[in-house]
Structure formats: C-alpha cells, structure tokens
C-alpha cells in the first residue's frame, strides 16, 4: 500500500534555531501534501497545504514566515520551523492524498521539542 | 468550516465488549476517515468512507450522509485496541483534496 515517511521522527533543538522536517511519498506522486500540528491532548489541526510548483497556502493564524514550506518535487515536501520557540514544541504530521483514490496517507509524525 | 464532534471522549471497557464510537459533522463532505493513534503518536488510517459500510477484521465503520453521522464499531475488543480513535472529514473536488478537519478523538482503554 501507499506509504508516507517523515524524517526525523523526533528532534530536540534550542530556542532560536531552525528545524527542517521532511515528508516523502514513497510509492506515489503527490502534487499536494498537508501539514498538521497536534499539541498535547488536543486534536490535529491543519497548518498548511503544500503545493508542488507553487506557494503553500496557510491556515488562519499560522505564520508563513515562521513555518516555511517547500514542495521540492512530486514526492517531497519540507516544513522548516524557523527561529523555534518552546511553544512550537508539538507533534507535526504530514499527509498526502492520492487524488484518484481520494485516500489520504499519513506520515508517522515528527515530535519537536524546543528547549 | 466543518465542526466534527466525537463521542464519547473517553471510554473504558472490558476485553470482549462491543465498542461503538460516534462522529457527527456539520457540513456536507466527500469522505470521512477513521484514524487510530497510539501513545507514540503515529497515525494509522483505518477506513475512508463516502457511503454505506466497511468492514476490516473486527472493525466496522458506517456512515449516514443524510444525517452527517458515522460510527466505528469494534467487535470482541482486545487490550491492543487501546488507542485514540479519531474521526476526520474532508472535501475532495475536481481541484483535488482539501485538508482534513479532525474530531478531538476518543480515548479507548480495553482492560483485560
């Protein structure tokens, strides 16, 4: 079946540094990928839609200059958390839909801790 | 914006019991997903439904599009079914898929 991978699975960084998270679709091409964020004991929330070949679209309240998204190819989207703060500590998950099947495949998630 | 409500929020049951988790949403959708999230955080997609009923092993998912309601059932529940079950809805149009809107999840604990 379709697989989406994320790297790294967990990362600890210091305040003020930047962290890059990768999302890859391993056996299908995805012109669109989605980035979600989940704070402890809360629901997943859509952060942004990553579009191959064009700019990402961000949900209300998500700072596009802080969360940089680059959809470099049909199988790779990256999320860079710039100038990370402790409040950015969260679980970040990507998903990629297969348009023809209307199915979304989820990455395993990346747990970010900012100290 | 779609509002997704799940019930119950928390559920503790004995091994072998029949489990039902409910999901209601406010706006018409193209598809509804049931997801399972284990304590480590990783998410597994259990079902994607646009109508009717699907069955996979001991899991059954149903959806009523007119009533904007879906249920996830677990038969002969087992401690390894303990997880958070999340309902998510999405719209899929000719332009592609939209991001999903998630319920808050149901924390299920199955005791041996």
XYZ file of C-alpha atoms in Angstrom:
227
model
C 0.000 0.000 0.000
C 0.927 3.651 -0.213
C 3.454 4.838 2.338
C 4.356 8.281 3.524
C 7.528 8.762 5.519
C 8.715 11.591 7.726
C 12.163 12.486 8.880
C 13.227 12.919 11.570
C 10.829 11.069 13.847
C 11.860 13.244 16.769
C 14.109 16.242 17.223
C 15.222 18.400 20.109
C 16.540 21.860 19.337
C 17.446 25.037 21.144
C 15.365 28.201 21.035
C 16.222 30.386 18.099
C 17.433 27.624 15.830
C 15.670 26.260 12.733
C 14.482 22.728 12.185
C 13.587 21.048 8.900
C 11.091 18.207 8.712
C 10.746 16.120 5.562
C 7.650 14.365 4.263
C 8.016 11.875 1.430
C 5.519 9.838 -0.501
C 7.355 6.613 -1.173
C 5.381 4.901 -3.915
C 3.148 7.550 -5.419
C 3.372 11.123 -6.558
C 1.635 13.815 -4.566
C 1.077 17.259 -6.043
C -0.440 18.230 -2.720
C 0.648 17.417 0.808
C -0.789 18.620 4.073
C 0.933 19.594 7.279
C -0.809 19.187 10.606
C 0.139 20.029 14.144
C -1.017 18.379 17.339
C -0.470 19.871 20.768
C -0.649 17.564 23.786
C -4.136 16.214 24.435
C -5.547 18.202 21.540
C -6.864 17.430 18.120
C -4.792 17.623 14.972
C -5.057 20.964 13.236
C -4.326 21.710 9.614
C -1.436 24.154 9.335
C -0.890 24.450 5.631
C -1.318 22.892 2.232
C 1.884 22.252 0.322
C 1.565 22.517 -3.455
C 4.182 21.225 -5.850
C 5.351 24.025 -8.100
C 3.559 26.815 -6.291
C 3.361 28.541 -2.957
C 1.906 26.831 0.073
C -1.406 28.015 1.455
C -1.577 28.563 5.169
C -4.471 28.298 7.566
C -5.537 31.339 9.515
C -3.241 32.004 12.435
C -0.258 30.101 11.043
C 2.718 32.357 10.321
C 4.051 31.648 6.862
C 7.387 33.308 7.603
C 7.885 31.061 10.598
C 6.761 27.801 9.057
C 8.426 27.635 5.669
C 7.075 25.004 3.319
C 8.795 23.860 0.163
C 7.292 21.238 -2.108
C 10.527 20.410 -3.884
C 9.283 17.532 -6.001
C 6.253 15.330 -6.525
C 7.395 13.109 -3.662
C 8.884 15.551 -1.160
C 7.599 18.408 0.955
C 9.603 20.057 3.709
C 8.478 22.097 6.675
C 11.079 24.341 8.264
C 10.331 25.789 11.671
C 12.418 28.944 11.801
C 13.613 30.647 14.975
C 11.960 27.933 17.025
C 10.393 28.770 20.390
C 9.371 26.388 23.170
C 5.716 26.996 22.225
C 6.463 25.441 18.833
C 7.042 22.133 20.605
C 4.431 19.856 19.123
C 3.781 16.756 17.065
C 3.917 17.543 13.352
C 2.279 15.168 10.875
C 2.049 15.273 7.130
C -0.381 13.540 4.850
C -0.535 13.019 1.133
C -3.700 12.300 -0.808
C -3.872 10.054 -3.818
C -6.307 12.038 -5.905
C -7.622 9.162 -7.901
C -8.447 7.169 -4.790
C -9.410 10.099 -2.608
C -7.373 8.467 0.121
C -5.052 10.262 2.445
C -1.922 8.570 3.726
C -0.330 9.822 6.889
C 3.293 10.069 7.831
C 4.339 8.674 11.215
C 4.837 12.165 12.624
C 7.739 14.201 13.989
C 7.898 15.157 17.637
C 9.620 18.516 18.023
C 10.857 19.691 21.400
C 12.313 23.178 21.658
C 14.333 23.872 24.778
C -15.960 25.470 8.446
C -16.833 21.925 9.370
C -17.367 21.082 13.025
C -16.587 17.498 13.945
C -17.933 16.102 17.208
C -16.965 12.735 18.612
C -18.490 10.799 21.452
C -17.633 9.550 23.900
C -14.434 11.435 24.708
C -13.221 8.636 26.932
C -14.266 5.007 27.052
C -13.060 2.200 29.266
C -14.377 -1.288 28.620
C -13.625 -4.901 29.408
C -11.971 -7.220 26.961
C -14.529 -8.800 24.658
C -17.052 -5.963 24.791
C -18.606 -4.443 21.688
C -17.403 -0.863 21.274
C -19.132 1.996 19.452
C -17.625 5.406 18.803
C -19.704 8.104 17.156
C -18.858 11.032 14.938
C -21.068 13.866 13.719
C -20.153 16.686 11.395
C -21.886 19.879 10.394
C -21.164 20.393 6.692
C -21.517 18.020 3.761
C -18.345 16.161 2.917
C -16.829 13.943 0.270
C -15.306 11.428 2.639
C -14.873 10.583 6.280
C -11.793 8.940 7.744
C -11.396 6.904 10.889
C -7.878 7.013 12.237
C -6.109 5.262 15.072
C -3.382 6.969 17.080
C -1.241 5.039 19.520
C 0.561 6.606 22.511
C 3.738 7.125 20.463
C 1.730 9.425 18.227
C 1.847 7.627 14.895
C -1.412 7.604 12.978
C -2.872 4.679 11.106
C -5.713 5.159 8.687
C -8.416 2.577 9.423
C -11.169 3.483 6.990
C -12.167 6.004 4.419
C -15.897 6.175 3.802
C -18.070 8.106 1.437
C -21.198 5.996 1.876
C -22.515 2.807 3.428
C -20.440 0.455 5.484
C -16.962 -1.044 5.509
C -15.542 -3.936 7.476
C -11.969 -4.890 8.184
C -11.372 -7.705 10.614
C -13.065 -6.800 13.900
C -13.615 -3.194 12.839
C -16.763 -1.914 11.169
C -17.401 1.642 10.039
C -20.697 3.052 8.862
C -21.726 6.425 7.559
C -25.092 8.123 7.026
C -24.525 11.011 4.657
C -28.022 12.455 5.111
C -27.681 12.532 8.893
C -23.990 13.581 8.757
C -23.086 10.818 11.154
C -20.653 7.953 11.272
C -19.942 5.166 13.731
C -16.905 2.997 14.319
C -17.559 -0.381 15.916
C -15.067 -2.799 17.395
C -16.252 -6.346 17.978
C -14.627 -8.668 20.539
C -12.447 -5.825 21.814
C -8.908 -6.585 22.955
C -6.400 -4.641 25.075
C -4.318 -3.999 21.951
C -7.265 -1.956 20.622
C -6.484 0.640 23.296
C -5.691 3.849 21.443
C -7.158 7.168 20.449
C -9.654 6.907 17.614
C -10.069 9.999 15.532
C -12.746 10.935 13.048
C -11.733 13.285 10.243
C -13.730 14.705 7.361
C -12.653 16.092 4.050
C -13.787 17.505 0.782
C -12.484 16.196 -2.493
C -13.295 18.171 -5.611
C -12.124 18.240 -9.178
C -9.350 20.506 -7.996
C -8.040 17.895 -5.591
C -8.292 17.215 -1.887
C -8.667 19.672 0.939
C -7.013 19.267 4.291
C -8.959 17.264 6.804
C -10.886 18.551 9.791
C -10.439 16.355 12.825
C -12.532 15.467 15.818
C -10.908 15.590 19.235
C -10.622 11.860 19.429
C -11.971 9.117 21.650
C -9.567 7.664 24.191
C -10.347 3.962 24.361
C -8.953 1.672 27.035
C -9.709 -2.011 26.936
C -8.976 -3.736 30.206
C -8.064 -7.434 30.271
